[in-house]
Tab-separated table of C-alpha atoms and ligand atoms in Angstrom:
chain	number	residue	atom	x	y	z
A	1	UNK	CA	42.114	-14.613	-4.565
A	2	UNK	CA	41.972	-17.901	-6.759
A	3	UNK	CA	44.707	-19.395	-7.451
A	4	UNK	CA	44.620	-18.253	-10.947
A	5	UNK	CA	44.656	-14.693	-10.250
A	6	UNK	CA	47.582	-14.950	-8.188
A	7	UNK	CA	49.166	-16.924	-10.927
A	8	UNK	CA	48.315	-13.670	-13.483
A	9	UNK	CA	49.454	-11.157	-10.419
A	10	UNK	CA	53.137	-12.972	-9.755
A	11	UNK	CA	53.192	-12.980	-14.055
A	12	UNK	CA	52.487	-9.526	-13.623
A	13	UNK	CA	55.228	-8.518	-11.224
A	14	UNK	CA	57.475	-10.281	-13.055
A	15	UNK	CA	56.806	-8.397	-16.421
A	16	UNK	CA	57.133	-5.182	-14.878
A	17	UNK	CA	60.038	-6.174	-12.895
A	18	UNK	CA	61.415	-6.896	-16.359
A	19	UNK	CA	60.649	-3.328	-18.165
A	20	UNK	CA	63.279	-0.974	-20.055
A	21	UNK	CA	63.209	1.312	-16.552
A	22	UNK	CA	62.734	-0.994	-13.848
A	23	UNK	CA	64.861	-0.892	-11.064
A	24	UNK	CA	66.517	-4.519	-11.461
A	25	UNK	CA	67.540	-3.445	-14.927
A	26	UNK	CA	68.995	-0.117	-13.739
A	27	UNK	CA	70.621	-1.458	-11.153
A	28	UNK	CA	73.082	-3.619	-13.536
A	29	UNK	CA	76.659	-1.854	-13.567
A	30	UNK	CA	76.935	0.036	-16.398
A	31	UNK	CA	78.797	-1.866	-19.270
A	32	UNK	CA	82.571	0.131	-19.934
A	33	UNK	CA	82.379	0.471	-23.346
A	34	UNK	CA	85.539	2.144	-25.180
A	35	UNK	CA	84.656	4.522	-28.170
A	36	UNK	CA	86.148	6.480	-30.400
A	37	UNK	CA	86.059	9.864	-28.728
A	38	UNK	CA	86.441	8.945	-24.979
A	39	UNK	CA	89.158	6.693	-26.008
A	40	UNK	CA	90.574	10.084	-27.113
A	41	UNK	CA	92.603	13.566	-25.912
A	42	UNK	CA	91.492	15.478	-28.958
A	43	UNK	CA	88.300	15.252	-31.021
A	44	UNK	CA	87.102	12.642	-33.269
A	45	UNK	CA	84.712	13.471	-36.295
A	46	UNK	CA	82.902	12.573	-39.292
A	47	UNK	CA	81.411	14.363	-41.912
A	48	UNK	CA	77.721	14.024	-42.005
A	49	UNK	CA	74.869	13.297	-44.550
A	50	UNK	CA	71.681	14.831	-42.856
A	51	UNK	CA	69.610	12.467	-44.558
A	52	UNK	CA	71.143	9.208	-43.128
A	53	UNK	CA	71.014	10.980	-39.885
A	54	UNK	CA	67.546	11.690	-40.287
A	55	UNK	CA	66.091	8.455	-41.916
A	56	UNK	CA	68.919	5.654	-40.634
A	57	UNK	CA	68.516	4.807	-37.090
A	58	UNK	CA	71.862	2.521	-36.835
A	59	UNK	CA	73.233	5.614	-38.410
A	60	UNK	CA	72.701	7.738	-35.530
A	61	UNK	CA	73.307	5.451	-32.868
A	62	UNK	CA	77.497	5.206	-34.470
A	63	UNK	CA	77.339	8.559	-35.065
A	64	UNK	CA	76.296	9.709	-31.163
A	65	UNK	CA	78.107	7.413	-29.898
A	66	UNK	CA	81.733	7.261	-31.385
A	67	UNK	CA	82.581	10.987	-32.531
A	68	UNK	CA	82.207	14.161	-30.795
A	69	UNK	CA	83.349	16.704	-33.982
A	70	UNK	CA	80.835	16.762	-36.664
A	71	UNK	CA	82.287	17.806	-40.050
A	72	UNK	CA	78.923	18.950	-42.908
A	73	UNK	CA	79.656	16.437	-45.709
A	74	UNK	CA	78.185	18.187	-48.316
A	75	UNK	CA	75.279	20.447	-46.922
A	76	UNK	CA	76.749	23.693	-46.088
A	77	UNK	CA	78.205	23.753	-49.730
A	78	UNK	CA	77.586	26.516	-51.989
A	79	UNK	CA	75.024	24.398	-54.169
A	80	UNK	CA	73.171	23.399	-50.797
A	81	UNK	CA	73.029	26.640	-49.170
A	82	UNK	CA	73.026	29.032	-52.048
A	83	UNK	CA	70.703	27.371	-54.689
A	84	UNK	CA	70.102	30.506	-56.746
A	85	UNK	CA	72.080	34.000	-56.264
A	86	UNK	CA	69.630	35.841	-54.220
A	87	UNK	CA	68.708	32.621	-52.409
A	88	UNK	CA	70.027	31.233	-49.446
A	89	UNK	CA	68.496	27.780	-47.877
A	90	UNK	CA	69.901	25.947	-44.816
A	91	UNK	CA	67.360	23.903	-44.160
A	92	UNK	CA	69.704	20.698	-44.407
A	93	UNK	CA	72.488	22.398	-42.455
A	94	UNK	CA	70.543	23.216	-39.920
A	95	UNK	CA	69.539	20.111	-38.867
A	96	UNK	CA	73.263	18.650	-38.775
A	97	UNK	CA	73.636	21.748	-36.305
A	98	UNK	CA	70.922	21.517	-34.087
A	99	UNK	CA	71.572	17.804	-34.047
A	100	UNK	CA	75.298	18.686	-32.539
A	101	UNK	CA	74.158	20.967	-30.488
A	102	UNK	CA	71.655	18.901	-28.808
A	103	UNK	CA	74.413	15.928	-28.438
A	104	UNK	CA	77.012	18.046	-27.399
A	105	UNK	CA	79.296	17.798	-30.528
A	106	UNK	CA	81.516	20.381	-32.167
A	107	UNK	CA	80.724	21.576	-35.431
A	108	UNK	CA	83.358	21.908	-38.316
A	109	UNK	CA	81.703	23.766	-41.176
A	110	UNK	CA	82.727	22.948	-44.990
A	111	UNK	CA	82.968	24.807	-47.360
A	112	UNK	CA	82.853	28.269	-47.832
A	113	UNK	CA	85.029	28.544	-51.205
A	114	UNK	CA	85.793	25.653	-53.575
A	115	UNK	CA	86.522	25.594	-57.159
A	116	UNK	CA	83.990	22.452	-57.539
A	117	UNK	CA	80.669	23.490	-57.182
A	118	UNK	CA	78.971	21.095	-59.047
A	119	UNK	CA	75.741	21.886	-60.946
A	120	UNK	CA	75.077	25.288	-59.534
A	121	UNK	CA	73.768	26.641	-62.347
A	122	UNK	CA	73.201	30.025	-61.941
A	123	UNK	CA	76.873	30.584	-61.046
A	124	UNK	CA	77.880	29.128	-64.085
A	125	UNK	CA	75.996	31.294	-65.942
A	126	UNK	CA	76.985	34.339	-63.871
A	127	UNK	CA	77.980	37.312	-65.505
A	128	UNK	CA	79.729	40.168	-64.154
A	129	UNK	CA	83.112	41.894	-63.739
A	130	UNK	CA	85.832	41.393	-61.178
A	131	UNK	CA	83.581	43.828	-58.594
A	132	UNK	CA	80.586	41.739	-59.125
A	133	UNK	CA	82.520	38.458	-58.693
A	134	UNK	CA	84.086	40.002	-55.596
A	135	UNK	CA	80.645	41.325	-54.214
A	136	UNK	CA	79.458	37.452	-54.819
A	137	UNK	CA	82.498	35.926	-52.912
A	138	UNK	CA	81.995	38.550	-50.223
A	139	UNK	CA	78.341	37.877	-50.007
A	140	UNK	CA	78.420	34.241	-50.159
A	141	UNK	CA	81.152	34.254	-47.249
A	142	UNK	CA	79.149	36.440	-45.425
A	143	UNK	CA	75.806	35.179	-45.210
A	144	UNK	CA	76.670	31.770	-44.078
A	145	UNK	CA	79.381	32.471	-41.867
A	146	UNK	CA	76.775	35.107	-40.256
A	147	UNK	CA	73.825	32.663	-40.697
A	148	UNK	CA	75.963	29.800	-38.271
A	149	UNK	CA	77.827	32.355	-36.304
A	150	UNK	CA	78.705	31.132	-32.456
A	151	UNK	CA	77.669	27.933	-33.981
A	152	UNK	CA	80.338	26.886	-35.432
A	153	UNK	CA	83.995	26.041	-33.999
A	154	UNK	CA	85.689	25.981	-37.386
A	155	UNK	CA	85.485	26.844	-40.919
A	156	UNK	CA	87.003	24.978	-44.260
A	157	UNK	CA	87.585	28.566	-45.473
A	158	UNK	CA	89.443	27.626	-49.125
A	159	UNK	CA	89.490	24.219	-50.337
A	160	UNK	CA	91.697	22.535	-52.995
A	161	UNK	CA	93.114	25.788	-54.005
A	162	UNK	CA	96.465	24.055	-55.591
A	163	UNK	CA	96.989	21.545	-58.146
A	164	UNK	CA	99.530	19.057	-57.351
A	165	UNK	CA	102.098	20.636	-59.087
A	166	UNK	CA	101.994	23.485	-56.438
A	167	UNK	CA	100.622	25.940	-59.138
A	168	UNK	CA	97.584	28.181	-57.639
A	169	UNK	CA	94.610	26.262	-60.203
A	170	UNK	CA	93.649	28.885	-62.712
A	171	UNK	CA	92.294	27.472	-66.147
A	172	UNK	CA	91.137	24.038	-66.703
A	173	UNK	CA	94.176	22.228	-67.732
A	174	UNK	CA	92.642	18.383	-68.366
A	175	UNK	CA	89.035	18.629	-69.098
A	176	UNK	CA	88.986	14.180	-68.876
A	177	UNK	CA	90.419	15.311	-65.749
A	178	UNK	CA	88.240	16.788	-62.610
A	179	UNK	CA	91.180	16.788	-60.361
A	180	UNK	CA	93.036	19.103	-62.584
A	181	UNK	CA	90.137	21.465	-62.693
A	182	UNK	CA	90.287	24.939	-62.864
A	183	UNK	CA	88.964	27.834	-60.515
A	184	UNK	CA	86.635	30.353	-61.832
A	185	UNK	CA	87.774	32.559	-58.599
A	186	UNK	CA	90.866	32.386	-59.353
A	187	UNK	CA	90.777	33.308	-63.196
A	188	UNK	CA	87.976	36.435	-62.032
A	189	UNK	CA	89.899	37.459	-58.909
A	190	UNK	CA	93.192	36.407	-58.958
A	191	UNK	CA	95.806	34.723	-56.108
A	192	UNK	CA	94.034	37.773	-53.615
A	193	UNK	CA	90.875	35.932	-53.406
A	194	UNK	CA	92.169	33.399	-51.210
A	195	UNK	CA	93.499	36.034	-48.607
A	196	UNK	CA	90.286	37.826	-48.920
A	197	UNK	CA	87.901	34.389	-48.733
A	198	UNK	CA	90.119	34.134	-44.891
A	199	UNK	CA	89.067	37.933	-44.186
A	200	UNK	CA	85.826	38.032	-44.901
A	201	UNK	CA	85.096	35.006	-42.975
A	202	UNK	CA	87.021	36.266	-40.171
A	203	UNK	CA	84.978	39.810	-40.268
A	204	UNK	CA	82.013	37.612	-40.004
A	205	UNK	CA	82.788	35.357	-37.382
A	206	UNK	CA	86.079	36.459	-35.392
A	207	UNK	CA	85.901	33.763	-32.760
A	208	UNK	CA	85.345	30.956	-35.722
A	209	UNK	CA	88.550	29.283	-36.475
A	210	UNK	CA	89.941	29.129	-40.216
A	211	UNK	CA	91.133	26.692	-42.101
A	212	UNK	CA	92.570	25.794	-45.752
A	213	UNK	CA	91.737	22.474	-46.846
A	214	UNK	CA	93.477	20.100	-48.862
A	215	UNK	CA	94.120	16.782	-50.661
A	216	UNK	CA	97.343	15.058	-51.446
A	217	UNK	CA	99.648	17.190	-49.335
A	218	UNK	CA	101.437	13.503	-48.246
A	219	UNK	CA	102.013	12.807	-51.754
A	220	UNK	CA	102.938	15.890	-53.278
A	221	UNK	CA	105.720	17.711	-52.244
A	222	UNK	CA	104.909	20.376	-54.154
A	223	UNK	CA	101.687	20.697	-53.226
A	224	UNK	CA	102.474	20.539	-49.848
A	225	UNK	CA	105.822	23.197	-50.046
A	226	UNK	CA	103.266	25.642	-52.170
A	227	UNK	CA	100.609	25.148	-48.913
A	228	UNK	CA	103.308	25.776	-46.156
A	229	UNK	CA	104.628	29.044	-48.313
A	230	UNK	CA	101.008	30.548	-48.413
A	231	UNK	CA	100.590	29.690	-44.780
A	232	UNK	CA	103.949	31.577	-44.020
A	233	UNK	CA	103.053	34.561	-45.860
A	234	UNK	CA	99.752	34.856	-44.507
A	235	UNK	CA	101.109	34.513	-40.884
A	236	UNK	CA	103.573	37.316	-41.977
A	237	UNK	CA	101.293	39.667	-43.038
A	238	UNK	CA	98.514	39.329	-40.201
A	239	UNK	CA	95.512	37.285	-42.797
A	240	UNK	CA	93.232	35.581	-40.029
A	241	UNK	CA	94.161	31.899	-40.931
A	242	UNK	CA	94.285	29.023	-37.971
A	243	UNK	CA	95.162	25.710	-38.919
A	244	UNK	CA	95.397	23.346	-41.780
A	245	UNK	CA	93.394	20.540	-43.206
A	246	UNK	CA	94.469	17.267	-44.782
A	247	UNK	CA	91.931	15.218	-46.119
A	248	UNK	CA	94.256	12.430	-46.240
A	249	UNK	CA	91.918	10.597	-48.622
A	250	UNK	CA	94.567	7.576	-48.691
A	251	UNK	CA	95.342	3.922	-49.998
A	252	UNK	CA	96.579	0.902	-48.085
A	253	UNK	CA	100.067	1.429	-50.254
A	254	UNK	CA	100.263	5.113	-49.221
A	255	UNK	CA	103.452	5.684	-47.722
A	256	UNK	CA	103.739	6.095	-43.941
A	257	UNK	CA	106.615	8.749	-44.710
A	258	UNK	CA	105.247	11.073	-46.771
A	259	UNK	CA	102.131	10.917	-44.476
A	260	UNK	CA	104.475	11.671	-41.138
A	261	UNK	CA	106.728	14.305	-43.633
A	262	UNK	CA	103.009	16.393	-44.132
A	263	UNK	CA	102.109	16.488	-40.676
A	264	UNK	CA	105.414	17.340	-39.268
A	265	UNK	CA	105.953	20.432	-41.411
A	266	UNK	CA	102.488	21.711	-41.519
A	267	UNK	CA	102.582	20.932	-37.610
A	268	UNK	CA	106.032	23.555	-37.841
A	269	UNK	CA	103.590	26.680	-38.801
A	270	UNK	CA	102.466	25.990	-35.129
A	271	UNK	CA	98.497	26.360	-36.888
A	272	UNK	CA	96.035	23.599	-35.648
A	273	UNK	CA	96.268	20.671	-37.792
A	274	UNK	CA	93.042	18.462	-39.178
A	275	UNK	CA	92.667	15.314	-40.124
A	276	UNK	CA	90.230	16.458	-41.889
A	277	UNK	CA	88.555	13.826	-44.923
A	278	UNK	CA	90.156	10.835	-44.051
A	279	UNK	CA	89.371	7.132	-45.762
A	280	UNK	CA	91.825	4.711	-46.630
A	281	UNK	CA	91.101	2.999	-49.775
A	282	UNK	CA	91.503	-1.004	-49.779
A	283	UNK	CA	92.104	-0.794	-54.094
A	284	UNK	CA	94.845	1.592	-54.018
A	285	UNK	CA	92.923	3.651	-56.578
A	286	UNK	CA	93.170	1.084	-59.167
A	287	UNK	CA	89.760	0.048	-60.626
A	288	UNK	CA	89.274	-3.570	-60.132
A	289	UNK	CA	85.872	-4.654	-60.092
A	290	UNK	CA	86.969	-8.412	-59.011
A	291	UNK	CA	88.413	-6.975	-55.807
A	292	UNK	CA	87.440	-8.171	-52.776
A	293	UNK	CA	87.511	-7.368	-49.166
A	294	UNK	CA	89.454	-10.273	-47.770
A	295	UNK	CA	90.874	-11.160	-44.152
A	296	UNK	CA	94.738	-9.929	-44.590
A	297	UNK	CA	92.805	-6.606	-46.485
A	298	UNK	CA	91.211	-6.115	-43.387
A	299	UNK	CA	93.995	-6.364	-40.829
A	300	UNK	CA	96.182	-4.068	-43.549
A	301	UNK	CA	93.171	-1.784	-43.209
A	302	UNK	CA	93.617	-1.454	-39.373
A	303	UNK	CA	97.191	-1.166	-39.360
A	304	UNK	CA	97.126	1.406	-41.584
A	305	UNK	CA	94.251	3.364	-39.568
A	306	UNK	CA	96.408	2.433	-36.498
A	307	UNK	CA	99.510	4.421	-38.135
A	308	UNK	CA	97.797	6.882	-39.375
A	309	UNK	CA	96.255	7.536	-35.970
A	310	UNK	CA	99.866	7.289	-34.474
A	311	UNK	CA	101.620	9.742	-37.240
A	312	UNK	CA	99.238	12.758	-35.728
A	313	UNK	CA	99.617	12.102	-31.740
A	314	UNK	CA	103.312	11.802	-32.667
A	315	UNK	CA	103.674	14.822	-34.794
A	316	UNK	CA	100.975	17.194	-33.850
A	317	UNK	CA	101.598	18.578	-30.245
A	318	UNK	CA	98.996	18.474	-27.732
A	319	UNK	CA	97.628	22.062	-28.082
A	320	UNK	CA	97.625	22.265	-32.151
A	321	UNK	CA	95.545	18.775	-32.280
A	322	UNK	CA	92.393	20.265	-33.617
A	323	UNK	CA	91.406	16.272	-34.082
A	324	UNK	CA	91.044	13.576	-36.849
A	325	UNK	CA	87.560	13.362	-39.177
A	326	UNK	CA	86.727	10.585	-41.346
A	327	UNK	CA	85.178	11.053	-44.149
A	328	UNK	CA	81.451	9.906	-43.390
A	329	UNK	CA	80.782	6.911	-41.052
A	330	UNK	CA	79.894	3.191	-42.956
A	331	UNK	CA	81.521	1.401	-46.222
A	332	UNK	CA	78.535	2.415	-48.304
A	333	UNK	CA	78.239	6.054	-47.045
A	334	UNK	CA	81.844	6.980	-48.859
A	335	UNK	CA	82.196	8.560	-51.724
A	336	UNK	CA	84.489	6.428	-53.785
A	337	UNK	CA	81.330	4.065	-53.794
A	338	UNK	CA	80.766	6.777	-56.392
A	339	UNK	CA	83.325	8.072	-57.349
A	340	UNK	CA	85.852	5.391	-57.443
A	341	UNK	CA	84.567	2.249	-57.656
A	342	UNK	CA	81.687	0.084	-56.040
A	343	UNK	CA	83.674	-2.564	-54.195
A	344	UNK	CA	85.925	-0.118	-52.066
A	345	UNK	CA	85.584	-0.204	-48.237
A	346	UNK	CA	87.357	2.608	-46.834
A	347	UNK	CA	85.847	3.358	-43.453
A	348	UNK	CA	85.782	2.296	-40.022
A	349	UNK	CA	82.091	0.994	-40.137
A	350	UNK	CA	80.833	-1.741	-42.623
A	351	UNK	CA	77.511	-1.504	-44.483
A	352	UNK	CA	75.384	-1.802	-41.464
A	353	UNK	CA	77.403	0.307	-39.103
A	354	UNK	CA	79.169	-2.694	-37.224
A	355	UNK	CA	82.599	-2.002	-36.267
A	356	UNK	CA	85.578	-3.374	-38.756
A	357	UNK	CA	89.036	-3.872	-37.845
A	358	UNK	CA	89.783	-0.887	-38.890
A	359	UNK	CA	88.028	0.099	-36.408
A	360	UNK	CA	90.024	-1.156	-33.315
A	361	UNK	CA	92.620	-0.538	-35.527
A	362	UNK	CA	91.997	3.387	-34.910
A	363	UNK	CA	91.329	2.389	-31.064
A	364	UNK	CA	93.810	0.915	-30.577
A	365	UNK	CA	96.227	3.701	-31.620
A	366	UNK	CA	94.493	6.252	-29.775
A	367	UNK	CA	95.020	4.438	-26.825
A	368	UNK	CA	98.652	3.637	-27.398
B	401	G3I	O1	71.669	14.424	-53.079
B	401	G3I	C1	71.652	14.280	-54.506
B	401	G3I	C2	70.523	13.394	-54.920
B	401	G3I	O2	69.309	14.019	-54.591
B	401	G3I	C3	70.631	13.133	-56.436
B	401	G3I	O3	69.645	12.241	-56.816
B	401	G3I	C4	71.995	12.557	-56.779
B	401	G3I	C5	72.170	12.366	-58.291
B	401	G3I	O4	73.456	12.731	-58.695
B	401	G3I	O5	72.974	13.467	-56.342
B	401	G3I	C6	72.966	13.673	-54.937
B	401	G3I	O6	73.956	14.587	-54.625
B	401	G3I	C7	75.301	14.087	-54.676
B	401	G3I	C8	75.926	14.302	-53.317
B	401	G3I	O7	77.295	13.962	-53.358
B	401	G3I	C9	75.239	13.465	-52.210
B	401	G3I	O8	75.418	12.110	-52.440
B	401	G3I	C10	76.059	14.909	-55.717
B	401	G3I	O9	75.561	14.601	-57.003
B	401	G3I	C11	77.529	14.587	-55.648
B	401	G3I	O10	78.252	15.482	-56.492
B	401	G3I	C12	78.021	14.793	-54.220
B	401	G3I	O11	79.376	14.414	-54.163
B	401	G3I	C13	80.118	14.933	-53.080
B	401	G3I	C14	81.385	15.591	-53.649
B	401	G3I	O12	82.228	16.019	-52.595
B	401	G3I	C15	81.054	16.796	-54.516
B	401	G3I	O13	80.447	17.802	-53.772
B	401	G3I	C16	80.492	13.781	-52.154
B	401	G3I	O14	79.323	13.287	-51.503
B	401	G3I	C17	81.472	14.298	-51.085
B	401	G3I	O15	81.930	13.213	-50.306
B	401	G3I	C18	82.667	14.947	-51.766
B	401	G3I	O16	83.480	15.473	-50.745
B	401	G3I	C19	84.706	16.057	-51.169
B	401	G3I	C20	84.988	17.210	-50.236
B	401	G3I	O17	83.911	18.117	-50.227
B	401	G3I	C21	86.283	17.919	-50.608
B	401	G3I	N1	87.381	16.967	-50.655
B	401	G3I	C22	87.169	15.803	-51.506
B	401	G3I	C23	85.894	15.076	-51.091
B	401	G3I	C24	85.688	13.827	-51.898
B	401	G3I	O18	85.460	14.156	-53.239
């Protein structure tokens, strides 16, 4: 061989010595990386836009990597999955499923009856009487619990069913107002068709757990006194219901007592309790479009997490710790980008999925 062809053989050995699977690469010790979920005795989750997960690589990688609970942000809802009475499509869902199932992840499905259905037009428009309304409640139960059966670990059965006041919601009481909405199940079935929403699901699935899902419970005494009272009753008269879920969508000023005061007592029903929406809002709720995410924001931000994360190994014992969910993954996933205001940071992820303190923040109170 010339010397130059030796010189392009040795380059050659080289490169390949180099290569994603070559031995000398392999043979590295594996970096110990903490995350989220192996950092963790009970599961960590985060509700889940299937389009991200399909289209945003970075997206994936967090998502894979950090939780092992996937909660379905908005696809299993009744507008997603049941776009016209006698139509049911799960196209969306069914990619956040067979996504968890191929990385090992529980599923948490959401939400099976909810005052808010958004722009579902054909059930505004529905007419009927209270059998009809029933047969549609039944149905829509039915069908998806059926469709995801042995698929899913646990169900948002009821969401939001109380106003803050405590008071089941009935007629629209604030129409500025969406979060003093009223239920149209409520006003066509009446307080039963929260009992029955539990055993229809239940007939449907009877190994899925079942879960009532709300907002505000750490604020509102009421609220939460009116959701401990239903839970009670139900447990006395034998309605399939398993744990509780609070959403805990939060602010930095939120206080760490009422927070501890909701888990405690819901934790006292002996149900499994969920973290089950959380985000803690930098703005405190207050529109401010000069607000900025500064330093001391940040480490408030992670303290908070960190206490949060705290209040539920503290209060929640081992065996009713169904696990903590944020609500979505990065700052510009959340829905208060919407919602609340654009300038609102709430999660553990920034914009392009890099850990914030918040983050370490959460780690470092799992690992206290
Ligand atoms: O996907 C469509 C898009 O195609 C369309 O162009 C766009 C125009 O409006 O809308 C998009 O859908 C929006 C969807 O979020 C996805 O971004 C809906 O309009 C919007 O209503 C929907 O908002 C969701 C909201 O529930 C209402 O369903 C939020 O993402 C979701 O985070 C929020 O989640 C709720 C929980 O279910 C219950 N607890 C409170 C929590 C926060 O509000």
């Amino acid at each position: 061989m010339k010397g130059v062809e030796w010189l392009v053989l040795i380059l050659l050995l080289v490169l390949l010595g180099c290569s994603e699977d070559s031995p000398v690469k392999t043979q590295q010790p594996p970096i110990s990386v903490d995350t989220l979920y192996t950092s963790s005795l009970f599961p960590i989750g985060a509700a889940i836009d299937p389009n991200y997960l399909r289209s945003t690589s970075s997206y994936h990688t967090v998502v894979t990597r950090e939780f092992n609970s996937i909660s379905v942000e908005n696809a299993m809802k009744l507008g997603w999955v049941h776009p016209q009475q006698s139509v049911y499509s799960f196209t969306d869902a069914d990619y956040i499923v067979s996504y968890a199932q191929a990385n090992k992840k529980r599923v948490h499905g959401h939400v099976l009856v909810w005052h808010a259905f958004g722009d579902v037009t054909w059930l505004k428009n529905f007419s009927g009487d209270t059998n009809d309304w029933e047969n549609l409640l039944k149905d829509h139960i039915q069908t998806v619990v059926t469709h995801f059966k042995g698929k899913i670990t646990g169900w948002d059965v009821v969401n939001e069913a109380f106003h803050d006041n405590g008071q089941l919601r009935n007629e629209d009481t604030n129409l500025n107002d969406a979060s003093d909405d009223g239920s149209i199940w409520m006003r066509m079935l009446g307080t039963g068709y929260i009992e029955r929403a539990f055993q229809y699901a239940h007939a449907a699935d009877p190994d899925a757990l079942l879960f009532y899902n709300d907002y505000g419970q750490e604020v509102n005494v009421a609220k939460l006194n009116a959701i401990k009272a239903m839970v009670k009753d139900f447990q006395e008269r034998g309605i399939p219901i398993h744990g509780v879920g609070l959403q805990m969508h939060i602010g930095l000023n939120t206080p760490d007592a009422g927070i501890v005061k909701a888990i405690k007592e819901l934790a006292e029903t002996g149900l499994l309790i969920h973290i089950s929406e959380l985000d803690i809002n930098i703005s405190n709720w207050v529109k401010n479009p000069d607000l900025k995410l500064t330093e001391e924001l940040k480490q408030e931000q992670k303290a908070k997490y960190k206490s949060m994360v705290l209040a539920y190994k503290q209060n929640v014992p081992a065996a009713q710790q169904y696990g903590i969910t944020t609500w979505n993954v990065g700052d510009a996933d959340s829905w208060l980008r919407s919602f609340h205001q654009p300038n609102e940071w709430p999660l553990l992820f920034d914009d392009v999925y890099k850990p914030k303190p918040a983050y370490y923040g959460f780690l470092e109170g799992l690992k206290e």
